[in-house]
mmCIF file of C-alpha atoms in Angstrom:
data_model
loop_
_atom_site.group_PDB
_atom_site.id
_atom_site.type_symbol
_atom_site.label_atom_id
_atom_site.label_comp_id
_atom_site.label_asym_id
_atom_site.label_seq_id
_atom_site.Cartn_x
_atom_site.Cartn_y
_atom_site.Cartn_z
ATOM 1 C CA UNK N 40 7.385 33.158 -37.606
ATOM 2 C CA UNK N 41 9.009 30.642 -35.021
ATOM 3 C CA UNK N 42 7.727 30.921 -31.297
ATOM 4 C CA UNK N 43 10.817 32.031 -29.621
ATOM 5 C CA UNK N 44 10.676 31.774 -25.883
ATOM 6 C CA UNK N 45 14.307 33.093 -25.043
ATOM 7 C CA UNK N 46 17.680 33.792 -26.540
ATOM 8 C CA UNK N 47 20.731 34.093 -24.454
ATOM 9 C CA UNK N 48 24.296 33.426 -24.625
ATOM 10 C CA UNK N 49 26.904 31.816 -22.322
ATOM 11 C CA UNK N 50 30.620 32.403 -22.363
ATOM 12 C CA UNK N 51 32.635 29.563 -22.295
ATOM 13 C CA UNK N 52 36.264 31.267 -22.229
ATOM 14 C CA UNK N 53 37.602 34.490 -23.284
ATOM 15 C CA UNK N 54 37.064 33.584 -27.115
ATOM 16 C CA UNK N 55 34.380 30.786 -27.118
ATOM 17 C CA UNK N 56 30.646 31.431 -26.409
ATOM 18 C CA UNK N 57 27.525 29.237 -26.563
ATOM 19 C CA UNK N 58 24.417 30.646 -28.165
ATOM 20 C CA UNK N 59 21.110 29.014 -26.836
ATOM 21 C CA UNK N 60 17.733 29.727 -28.416
ATOM 22 C CA UNK N 61 14.676 28.357 -26.617
ATOM 23 C CA UNK N 62 12.155 27.435 -29.196
ATOM 24 C CA UNK N 63 10.541 24.037 -30.172
ATOM 25 C CA UNK N 64 10.201 25.274 -33.732
ATOM 26 C CA UNK N 65 12.807 24.941 -36.659
ATOM 27 C CA UNK N 66 14.521 27.990 -37.633
ATOM 28 C CA UNK N 67 15.237 29.447 -40.975
ATOM 29 C CA UNK N 68 18.340 31.300 -41.245
ATOM 30 C CA UNK N 69 19.255 34.376 -38.931
ATOM 31 C CA UNK N 70 21.963 36.765 -38.427
ATOM 32 C CA UNK N 71 23.542 37.695 -35.558
ATOM 33 C CA UNK N 72 25.522 40.636 -34.655
ATOM 34 C CA UNK N 73 27.302 42.402 -31.635
ATOM 35 C CA UNK N 74 27.292 45.831 -30.114
ATOM 36 C CA UNK N 75 28.092 47.797 -27.096
ATOM 37 C CA UNK N 76 24.844 49.456 -27.145
ATOM 38 C CA UNK N 77 21.541 48.289 -25.302
ATOM 39 C CA UNK N 78 19.242 49.281 -28.319
ATOM 40 C CA UNK N 79 18.064 46.897 -30.724
ATOM 41 C CA UNK N 80 17.922 49.203 -33.498
ATOM 42 C CA UNK N 81 21.058 50.835 -33.346
ATOM 43 C CA UNK N 82 23.363 51.230 -36.487
ATOM 44 C CA UNK N 83 26.578 50.638 -34.343
ATOM 45 C CA UNK N 84 26.686 46.813 -34.882
ATOM 46 C CA UNK N 85 29.017 44.434 -35.965
ATOM 47 C CA UNK N 86 28.129 41.334 -38.020
ATOM 48 C CA UNK N 87 28.968 37.969 -36.156
ATOM 49 C CA UNK N 88 27.280 34.981 -38.019
ATOM 50 C CA UNK N 89 24.325 33.638 -39.893
ATOM 51 C CA UNK N 90 22.932 30.313 -38.988
ATOM 52 C CA UNK N 91 19.820 28.367 -38.446
ATOM 53 C CA UNK N 92 20.862 26.527 -35.420
ATOM 54 C CA UNK N 93 19.380 26.716 -31.949
ATOM 55 C CA UNK N 94 22.427 25.907 -30.036
ATOM 56 C CA UNK N 95 25.731 27.088 -31.415
ATOM 57 C CA UNK N 96 29.361 27.375 -30.264
ATOM 58 C CA UNK N 97 30.991 30.564 -31.863
ATOM 59 C CA UNK N 98 33.998 32.445 -31.607
ATOM 60 C CA UNK N 99 33.973 36.068 -30.258
ATOM 61 C CA UNK N 100 36.213 37.813 -27.639
ATOM 62 C CA UNK N 101 34.214 39.742 -25.440
ATOM 63 C CA UNK N 102 35.261 43.192 -24.029
ATOM 64 C CA UNK N 103 36.312 43.002 -20.252
ATOM 65 C CA UNK N 104 35.732 46.836 -19.872
ATOM 66 C CA UNK N 105 32.112 47.167 -21.510
ATOM 67 C CA UNK N 106 29.233 44.970 -21.653
ATOM 68 C CA UNK N 107 28.498 43.388 -24.844
ATOM 69 C CA UNK N 108 24.923 43.086 -26.454
ATOM 70 C CA UNK N 109 24.074 40.967 -29.193
ATOM 71 C CA UNK N 110 21.125 41.355 -31.942
ATOM 72 C CA UNK N 111 19.156 38.421 -33.669
ATOM 73 C CA UNK N 112 17.928 39.275 -36.798
ATOM 74 C CA UNK N 113 15.122 36.829 -38.319
ATOM 75 C CA UNK N 114 12.397 37.040 -40.837
ATOM 76 C CA UNK N 115 12.391 41.216 -40.681
ATOM 77 C CA UNK N 116 12.312 41.342 -36.824
ATOM 78 C CA UNK N 117 15.173 42.015 -34.342
ATOM 79 C CA UNK N 118 15.537 40.923 -30.651
ATOM 80 C CA UNK N 119 18.497 42.220 -28.384
ATOM 81 C CA UNK N 120 20.052 39.991 -25.789
ATOM 82 C CA UNK N 121 23.234 39.332 -23.876
ATOM 83 C CA UNK N 122 25.210 37.133 -21.638
ATOM 84 C CA UNK N 123 23.179 35.637 -19.046
ATOM 85 C CA UNK N 124 26.199 35.047 -16.757
ATOM 86 C CA UNK N 125 28.097 38.169 -16.862
ATOM 87 C CA UNK N 126 32.094 37.790 -17.364
ATOM 88 C CA UNK N 127 33.153 39.500 -13.956
ATOM 89 C CA UNK N 128 36.529 38.256 -12.478
ATOM 90 C CA UNK N 129 35.743 37.238 -8.726
ATOM 91 C CA UNK N 130 31.924 36.761 -9.353
ATOM 92 C CA UNK N 131 30.578 33.557 -10.740
ATOM 93 C CA UNK N 132 26.940 34.207 -10.219
ATOM 94 C CA UNK N 133 26.344 37.868 -11.554
ATOM 95 C CA UNK N 134 23.634 37.423 -13.876
ATOM 96 C CA UNK N 135 21.227 39.758 -16.050
ATOM 97 C CA UNK N 136 17.577 38.722 -15.575
ATOM 98 C CA UNK N 137 16.626 40.274 -18.988
ATOM 99 C CA UNK N 138 14.642 38.318 -21.935
ATOM 100 C CA UNK N 139 12.113 36.226 -20.034
ATOM 101 C CA UNK N 140 8.890 36.423 -21.695
ATOM 102 C CA UNK N 141 5.590 37.652 -19.462
ATOM 103 C CA UNK N 142 2.067 36.270 -19.709
ATOM 104 C CA UNK N 143 1.261 39.812 -21.393
ATOM 105 C CA UNK N 144 3.528 39.036 -24.212
ATOM 106 C CA UNK N 145 6.343 41.313 -23.011
ATOM 107 C CA UNK N 146 9.702 40.694 -22.006
ATOM 108 C CA UNK N 147 12.000 41.682 -19.098
ATOM 109 C CA UNK N 148 14.464 44.377 -20.448
ATOM 110 C CA UNK N 149 18.305 43.743 -20.401
ATOM 111 C CA UNK N 150 20.573 45.511 -18.482
ATOM 112 C CA UNK N 151 18.231 46.781 -15.660
ATOM 113 C CA UNK N 152 17.722 43.685 -13.354
ATOM 114 C CA UNK N 153 20.875 41.925 -11.995
ATOM 115 C CA UNK N 154 21.385 39.185 -9.270
ATOM 116 C CA UNK N 155 24.636 37.727 -7.876
ATOM 117 C CA UNK N 156 26.964 36.294 -5.296
ATOM 118 C CA UNK N 157 28.478 38.886 -2.826
ATOM 119 C CA UNK N 158 30.547 41.523 -3.835
ATOM 120 C CA UNK N 159 33.963 41.414 -1.671
ATOM 121 C CA UNK N 160 35.298 39.185 -4.300
ATOM 122 C CA UNK N 161 35.118 41.414 -7.426
ATOM 123 C CA UNK N 162 38.630 41.730 -8.855
ATOM 124 C CA UNK N 163 40.178 45.089 -9.567
ATOM 125 C CA UNK N 164 40.378 43.469 -13.437
ATOM 126 C CA UNK N 165 36.554 43.666 -13.567
ATOM 127 C CA UNK N 166 35.886 46.960 -11.631
ATOM 128 C CA UNK N 167 35.946 49.070 -14.830
ATOM 129 C CA UNK N 168 33.415 46.525 -16.541
ATOM 130 C CA UNK N 169 30.890 45.869 -13.525
ATOM 131 C CA UNK N 170 30.805 50.137 -12.684
ATOM 132 C CA UNK N 171 29.950 50.084 -16.585
ATOM 133 C CA UNK N 172 26.554 48.367 -15.794
ATOM 134 C CA UNK N 173 25.778 51.668 -13.985
ATOM 135 C CA UNK N 174 23.963 49.821 -11.064
ATOM 136 C CA UNK N 175 22.190 52.376 -8.924
ATOM 137 C CA UNK N 176 21.165 50.257 -6.288
ATOM 138 C CA UNK N 177 21.974 46.931 -4.318
ATOM 139 C CA UNK N 178 19.573 44.905 -2.305
ATOM 140 C CA UNK N 179 21.644 42.766 0.151
ATOM 141 C CA UNK N 180 19.811 39.878 1.635
ATOM 142 C CA UNK N 181 22.926 39.056 4.091
ATOM 143 C CA UNK N 182 22.693 39.089 7.962
ATOM 144 C CA UNK N 183 24.588 41.981 9.799
ATOM 145 C CA UNK N 184 27.371 39.277 10.797
ATOM 146 C CA UNK N 185 27.800 38.413 7.237
ATOM 147 C CA UNK N 186 27.901 41.827 6.126
ATOM 148 C CA UNK N 187 30.477 42.945 8.786
ATOM 149 C CA UNK N 188 32.622 39.667 7.956
ATOM 150 C CA UNK N 189 32.480 40.283 3.940
ATOM 151 C CA UNK N 190 31.571 43.779 3.530
ATOM 152 C CA UNK N 191 30.922 44.545 -0.417
ATOM 153 C CA UNK N 192 33.323 46.604 -2.546
ATOM 154 C CA UNK N 193 31.639 49.700 -4.148
ATOM 155 C CA UNK N 194 30.665 49.199 -7.718
ATOM 156 C CA UNK N 195 29.590 52.480 -8.151
ATOM 157 C CA UNK N 196 26.136 52.250 -6.575
ATOM 158 C CA UNK N 197 24.182 54.933 -5.039
ATOM 159 C CA UNK N 198 22.734 53.069 -2.349
ATOM 160 C CA UNK N 199 22.602 49.910 -0.677
ATOM 161 C CA UNK N 200 19.191 48.407 1.090
ATOM 162 C CA UNK N 201 19.834 45.701 3.616
ATOM 163 C CA UNK N 202 16.807 43.416 3.729
ATOM 164 C CA UNK N 203 17.791 40.470 6.126
ATOM 165 C CA UNK N 204 15.072 37.581 5.897
ATOM 166 C CA UNK N 205 16.564 35.983 8.912
ATOM 167 C CA UNK N 206 17.725 32.871 6.949
ATOM 168 C CA UNK N 207 19.986 30.786 9.105
ATOM 169 C CA UNK N 208 19.903 27.744 6.965
ATOM 170 C CA UNK N 209 20.656 29.989 3.741
ATOM 171 C CA UNK N 210 23.319 31.678 5.714
ATOM 172 C CA UNK N 211 25.089 28.513 6.352
ATOM 173 C CA UNK N 212 24.814 27.145 2.926
ATOM 174 C CA UNK N 213 26.255 30.434 1.769
ATOM 175 C CA UNK N 214 29.150 29.981 4.230
ATOM 176 C CA UNK N 215 29.885 26.661 2.996
ATOM 177 C CA UNK N 216 31.432 28.178 -0.102
ATOM 178 C CA UNK N 217 34.337 29.687 1.752
ATOM 179 C CA UNK N 218 34.593 26.711 4.505
ATOM 180 C CA UNK N 219 33.146 28.875 7.206
ATOM 181 C CA UNK N 220 30.065 29.059 9.238
ATOM 182 C CA UNK N 221 28.524 32.030 10.568
ATOM 183 C CA UNK N 222 30.567 31.955 13.697
ATOM 184 C CA UNK N 223 33.715 31.061 11.918
ATOM 185 C CA UNK N 224 33.888 27.563 13.074
ATOM 186 C CA UNK N 225 34.124 24.661 10.422
ATOM 187 C CA UNK N 226 33.517 22.174 13.363
ATOM 188 C CA UNK N 227 30.192 23.649 13.815
ATOM 189 C CA UNK N 228 28.950 22.793 10.262
ATOM 190 C CA UNK N 229 30.403 19.474 10.399
ATOM 191 C CA UNK N 230 28.677 18.588 13.758
ATOM 192 C CA UNK N 231 25.627 19.999 12.295
ATOM 193 C CA UNK N 232 25.651 17.457 9.583
ATOM 194 C CA UNK N 233 26.529 14.707 11.856
ATOM 195 C CA UNK N 234 23.582 15.463 14.298
ATOM 196 C CA UNK N 235 21.449 15.423 11.077
ATOM 197 C CA UNK N 236 22.530 12.141 9.870
ATOM 198 C CA UNK N 237 22.315 10.744 13.383
ATOM 199 C CA UNK N 238 18.598 11.767 13.289
ATOM 200 C CA UNK N 239 17.974 9.881 9.888
ATOM 201 C CA UNK N 240 18.321 12.947 7.559
ATOM 202 C CA UNK N 241 20.863 12.018 5.127
ATOM 203 C CA UNK N 242 20.654 15.544 3.019
ATOM 204 C CA UNK N 243 19.896 19.018 3.526
ATOM 205 C CA UNK N 244 16.881 18.790 1.330
ATOM 206 C CA UNK N 245 14.110 19.074 4.059
ATOM 207 C CA UNK N 246 16.030 21.947 5.679
ATOM 208 C CA UNK N 247 16.544 23.845 2.566
ATOM 209 C CA UNK N 248 12.610 23.248 1.593
ATOM 210 C CA UNK N 249 11.766 24.423 5.080
ATOM 211 C CA UNK N 250 14.012 27.706 4.548
ATOM 212 C CA UNK N 251 12.237 28.605 1.560
ATOM 213 C CA UNK N 252 8.650 28.150 3.365
ATOM 214 C CA UNK N 253 9.687 30.236 6.198
ATOM 215 C CA UNK N 254 10.487 33.168 3.476
ATOM 216 C CA UNK N 255 6.443 32.779 2.489
ATOM 217 C CA UNK N 256 5.296 32.750 5.909
ATOM 218 C CA UNK N 257 7.863 34.298 8.699
ATOM 219 C CA UNK N 258 7.123 37.763 9.418
ATOM 220 C CA UNK N 259 10.800 38.923 9.672
ATOM 221 C CA UNK N 260 11.248 37.497 6.063
ATOM 222 C CA UNK N 261 7.986 38.857 4.855
ATOM 223 C CA UNK N 262 8.947 42.415 6.144
ATOM 224 C CA UNK N 263 12.190 41.899 4.310
ATOM 225 C CA UNK N 264 11.218 40.929 0.671
ATOM 226 C CA UNK N 265 8.409 43.654 1.239
ATOM 227 C CA UNK N 266 10.982 46.262 1.569
ATOM 228 C CA UNK N 267 13.047 44.818 -1.316
ATOM 229 C CA UNK N 268 10.179 45.113 -3.659
ATOM 230 C CA UNK N 269 9.186 48.390 -2.466
ATOM 231 C CA UNK N 270 12.839 49.614 -3.169
ATOM 232 C CA UNK N 271 12.658 47.911 -6.591
ATOM 233 C CA UNK N 272 9.334 49.787 -7.352
ATOM 234 C CA UNK N 273 11.278 53.023 -7.575
ATOM 235 C CA UNK N 274 12.369 54.380 -11.206
ATOM 236 C CA UNK N 275 15.224 56.181 -9.573
ATOM 237 C CA UNK N 276 16.754 52.912 -8.029
ATOM 238 C CA UNK N 277 17.116 51.178 -11.399
ATOM 239 C CA UNK N 278 19.293 49.335 -12.649
ATOM 240 C CA UNK N 279 19.301 47.335 -9.543
ATOM 241 C CA UNK N 280 21.242 44.278 -8.208
ATOM 242 C CA UNK N 281 20.009 41.722 -5.701
ATOM 243 C CA UNK N 282 22.495 39.434 -4.002
ATOM 244 C CA UNK N 283 22.933 37.361 -0.804
ATOM 245 C CA UNK N 284 26.421 35.357 -0.269
ATOM 246 C CA UNK N 285 25.882 32.843 -2.891
ATOM 247 C CA UNK N 286 23.025 34.559 -5.011
ATOM 248 C CA UNK N 287 20.905 31.289 -4.723
ATOM 249 C CA UNK N 288 18.492 30.989 -1.987
ATOM 250 C CA UNK N 289 17.569 34.368 -0.469
ATOM 251 C CA UNK N 290 18.211 36.222 -3.710
ATOM 252 C CA UNK N 291 16.379 33.478 -5.622
ATOM 253 C CA UNK N 292 13.402 33.787 -3.350
ATOM 254 C CA UNK N 293 13.598 37.757 -4.047
ATOM 255 C CA UNK N 294 13.944 37.404 -7.812
ATOM 256 C CA UNK N 295 10.923 34.832 -8.086
ATOM 257 C CA UNK N 296 8.866 37.088 -6.433
ATOM 258 C CA UNK N 297 9.805 40.097 -8.736
ATOM 259 C CA UNK N 298 9.344 37.876 -11.794
ATOM 260 C CA UNK N 299 6.221 36.489 -10.834
ATOM 261 C CA UNK N 300 4.699 39.787 -10.382
ATOM 262 C CA UNK N 301 5.986 40.684 -13.840
ATOM 263 C CA UNK N 302 4.386 37.861 -14.969
ATOM 264 C CA UNK N 303 7.159 35.116 -15.947
ATOM 265 C CA UNK N 304 6.068 31.616 -16.291
ATOM 266 C CA UNK N 305 6.887 29.141 -13.529
ATOM 267 C CA UNK N 306 8.802 27.196 -15.858
ATOM 268 C CA UNK N 307 11.322 30.240 -16.352
ATOM 269 C CA UNK N 308 11.311 31.161 -12.784
ATOM 270 C CA UNK N 309 12.339 27.892 -12.063
ATOM 271 C CA UNK N 310 14.970 27.962 -14.714
ATOM 272 C CA UNK N 311 16.450 31.404 -13.661
ATOM 273 C CA UNK N 312 16.855 29.919 -10.208
ATOM 274 C CA UNK N 313 18.497 26.643 -11.517
ATOM 275 C CA UNK N 314 21.095 28.805 -13.236
ATOM 276 C CA UNK N 315 23.213 28.854 -10.133
ATOM 277 C CA UNK N 316 23.941 25.226 -10.873
ATOM 278 C CA UNK N 317 25.255 26.200 -14.108
ATOM 279 C CA UNK N 318 27.170 29.141 -12.961
ATOM 280 C CA UNK N 319 28.898 26.744 -10.319
ATOM 281 C CA UNK N 320 29.634 23.817 -12.578
ATOM 282 C CA UNK N 321 33.602 24.424 -12.616
ATOM 283 C CA UNK N 322 33.473 25.013 -8.983
ATOM 284 C CA UNK N 323 31.357 22.261 -7.543
ATOM 285 C CA UNK N 324 33.910 19.212 -7.603
ATOM 286 C CA UNK N 325 36.387 21.481 -5.757
ATOM 287 C CA UNK N 326 33.787 22.518 -3.300
ATOM 288 C CA UNK N 327 32.802 18.956 -2.693
ATOM 289 C CA UNK N 328 36.589 17.940 -2.067
ATOM 290 C CA UNK N 329 36.840 20.852 0.182
ATOM 291 C CA UNK N 330 33.938 19.487 2.240
ATOM 292 C CA UNK N 331 35.352 15.948 2.023
ATOM 293 C CA UNK N 332 38.278 17.343 3.820
ATOM 294 C CA UNK N 333 36.451 19.339 6.379
ATOM 295 C CA UNK N 334 34.515 15.947 7.025
ATOM 296 C CA UNK N 335 37.793 14.143 7.535
ATOM 297 C CA UNK N 336 36.867 11.671 4.691
ATOM 298 C CA UNK N 337 33.089 11.093 5.865
ATOM 299 C CA UNK N 338 31.520 10.715 2.457
ATOM 300 C CA UNK N 339 28.087 11.106 4.209
ATOM 301 C CA UNK N 340 28.827 14.291 6.277
ATOM 302 C CA UNK N 341 30.099 15.867 2.754
ATOM 303 C CA UNK N 342 27.248 14.522 0.942
ATOM 304 C CA UNK N 343 25.068 16.275 3.576
ATOM 305 C CA UNK N 344 27.005 19.691 3.371
ATOM 306 C CA UNK N 345 27.312 19.444 -0.418
ATOM 307 C CA UNK N 346 23.324 19.185 -0.462
ATOM 308 C CA UNK N 347 23.269 22.804 1.230
ATOM 309 C CA UNK N 348 25.353 24.121 -1.262
ATOM 310 C CA UNK N 349 23.577 22.544 -4.107
ATOM 311 C CA UNK N 350 20.628 24.069 -6.204
ATOM 312 C CA UNK N 351 17.393 22.050 -6.638
ATOM 313 C CA UNK N 352 14.114 22.789 -8.426
ATOM 314 C CA UNK N 353 12.427 21.341 -5.390
ATOM 315 C CA UNK N 354 13.857 24.352 -3.044
ATOM 316 C CA UNK N 355 12.005 27.102 -5.023
ATOM 317 C CA UNK N 356 9.231 25.023 -6.200
ATOM 318 C CA UNK N 357 8.176 24.579 -2.487
ATOM 319 C CA UNK N 358 7.765 28.535 -1.992
ATOM 320 C CA UNK N 359 6.167 28.722 -5.266
ATOM 321 C CA UNK N 360 3.399 26.011 -4.436
ATOM 322 C CA UNK N 361 2.953 27.084 -1.063
ATOM 323 C CA UNK N 362 2.179 30.760 -2.468
ATOM 324 C CA UNK N 363 -0.089 29.644 -5.209
ATOM 325 C CA UNK N 364 -2.102 27.092 -2.719
ATOM 326 C CA UNK N 365 -2.382 29.608 -0.173
ATOM 327 C CA UNK N 366 -2.841 33.018 -2.119
ATOM 328 C CA UNK N 367 -3.452 31.880 -5.540
ATOM 329 C CA UNK N 368 -0.683 33.807 -7.136
ATOM 330 C CA UNK N 369 2.563 35.466 -6.547
ATOM 331 C CA UNK N 370 0.977 38.733 -7.418
ATOM 332 C CA UNK N 371 -1.833 38.285 -4.912
ATOM 333 C CA UNK N 372 0.545 37.342 -2.418
ATOM 334 C CA UNK N 373 2.663 40.332 -2.858
ATOM 335 C CA UNK N 374 -0.594 42.386 -2.419
ATOM 336 C CA UNK N 375 -2.165 40.636 0.496
ATOM 337 C CA UNK N 376 0.752 39.711 2.816
ATOM 338 C CA UNK N 377 3.877 42.150 1.506
ATOM 339 C CA UNK N 378 1.501 45.041 1.132
ATOM 340 C CA UNK N 379 2.765 45.907 -2.468
ATOM 341 C CA UNK N 380 -0.119 47.973 -4.141
ATOM 342 C CA UNK N 381 -1.411 48.159 -7.754
ATOM 343 C CA UNK N 382 0.569 51.491 -8.202
ATOM 344 C CA UNK N 383 3.953 50.139 -7.358
ATOM 345 C CA UNK N 384 3.115 46.687 -9.329
ATOM 346 C CA UNK N 385 2.646 48.976 -12.308
ATOM 347 C CA UNK N 386 5.686 50.879 -11.700
ATOM 348 C CA UNK N 387 7.520 47.462 -11.419
ATOM 349 C CA UNK N 388 6.312 46.779 -14.937
ATOM 350 C CA UNK N 389 7.235 50.005 -16.605
ATOM 351 C CA UNK N 390 10.590 49.735 -15.238
ATOM 352 C CA UNK N 391 11.469 46.292 -16.189
ATOM 353 C CA UNK N 392 9.146 45.237 -19.004
ATOM 354 C CA UNK N 393 9.317 46.158 -22.589
ATOM 355 C CA UNK N 394 7.401 45.408 -26.120
ATOM 356 C CA UNK N 395 9.708 43.311 -28.395
ATOM 357 C CA UNK N 396 9.503 42.472 -32.259
ATOM 358 C CA UNK N 397 10.114 38.742 -31.356
#
């Protein structure tokens, strides 16, 4: 059987979808089905297509009320998967972390762990859909000021845990999406960019890397991410959703910790982080034009602000490298610094992981 690392689907529009099968092997013919049930062995499924292609555009109109899953049948084995980025009006970065392989041969379950941008933007047209995800717990990495300015809409959760890592650069990067800084002043962000450029710093890469490294070492951040992992290590809190403002940096670090503990490969953790760029593809041009307008046509200033908004592998890789160099592994870091014990790690694995046929 072919070695299949991951299968996922992305919606292109209401009827066009892109199937992506991550494998270096050639495939023989497979069948694809869809279902509303999160059960690979369900008989309540509908046939979609037969193919041997790894990347495929296909027609299918997903439900706007209920989550759609897909079943991949291949050589007498089956694998369940779903949309990576969920089609929710108002949210561009709501994602399921399901499907990633781990070092012990298991996979992360679909429908148990989610990540997103902030929830104030959820439109009423998608409220039924998102409530049907049955999310019980929200971990909010935003600051008190951000939460006060943009309170989440209730999506049916039982409880929200605020885990603020005191991330000023990430907060500014998130604020750029709406053209407002933490203190509500666009001029503040433009002035910040001009000062950085005057000091020879042409983009925000250094600041974004420094922010990621602070998540590793700063006591306030360690406390926040320790709290988040402790919340996740409770079966009654699943399914859970982690978010900040844009769902990139603070959320990205939190998900990197969880995925690392579960045994996801470094390549897949970086891939998951970079999916924010894919989620923003259509928005990026509009955001850059907005930054250029804020900067009154100054391209260097607009470029600097866009770099804070951008998603680059070097950001998350910096924190991963620091953890590996100083502690040996993410799991060791979680134990030694975040005080997550072996029992909690086993609970996390029981909540998030499953054996699969493929």
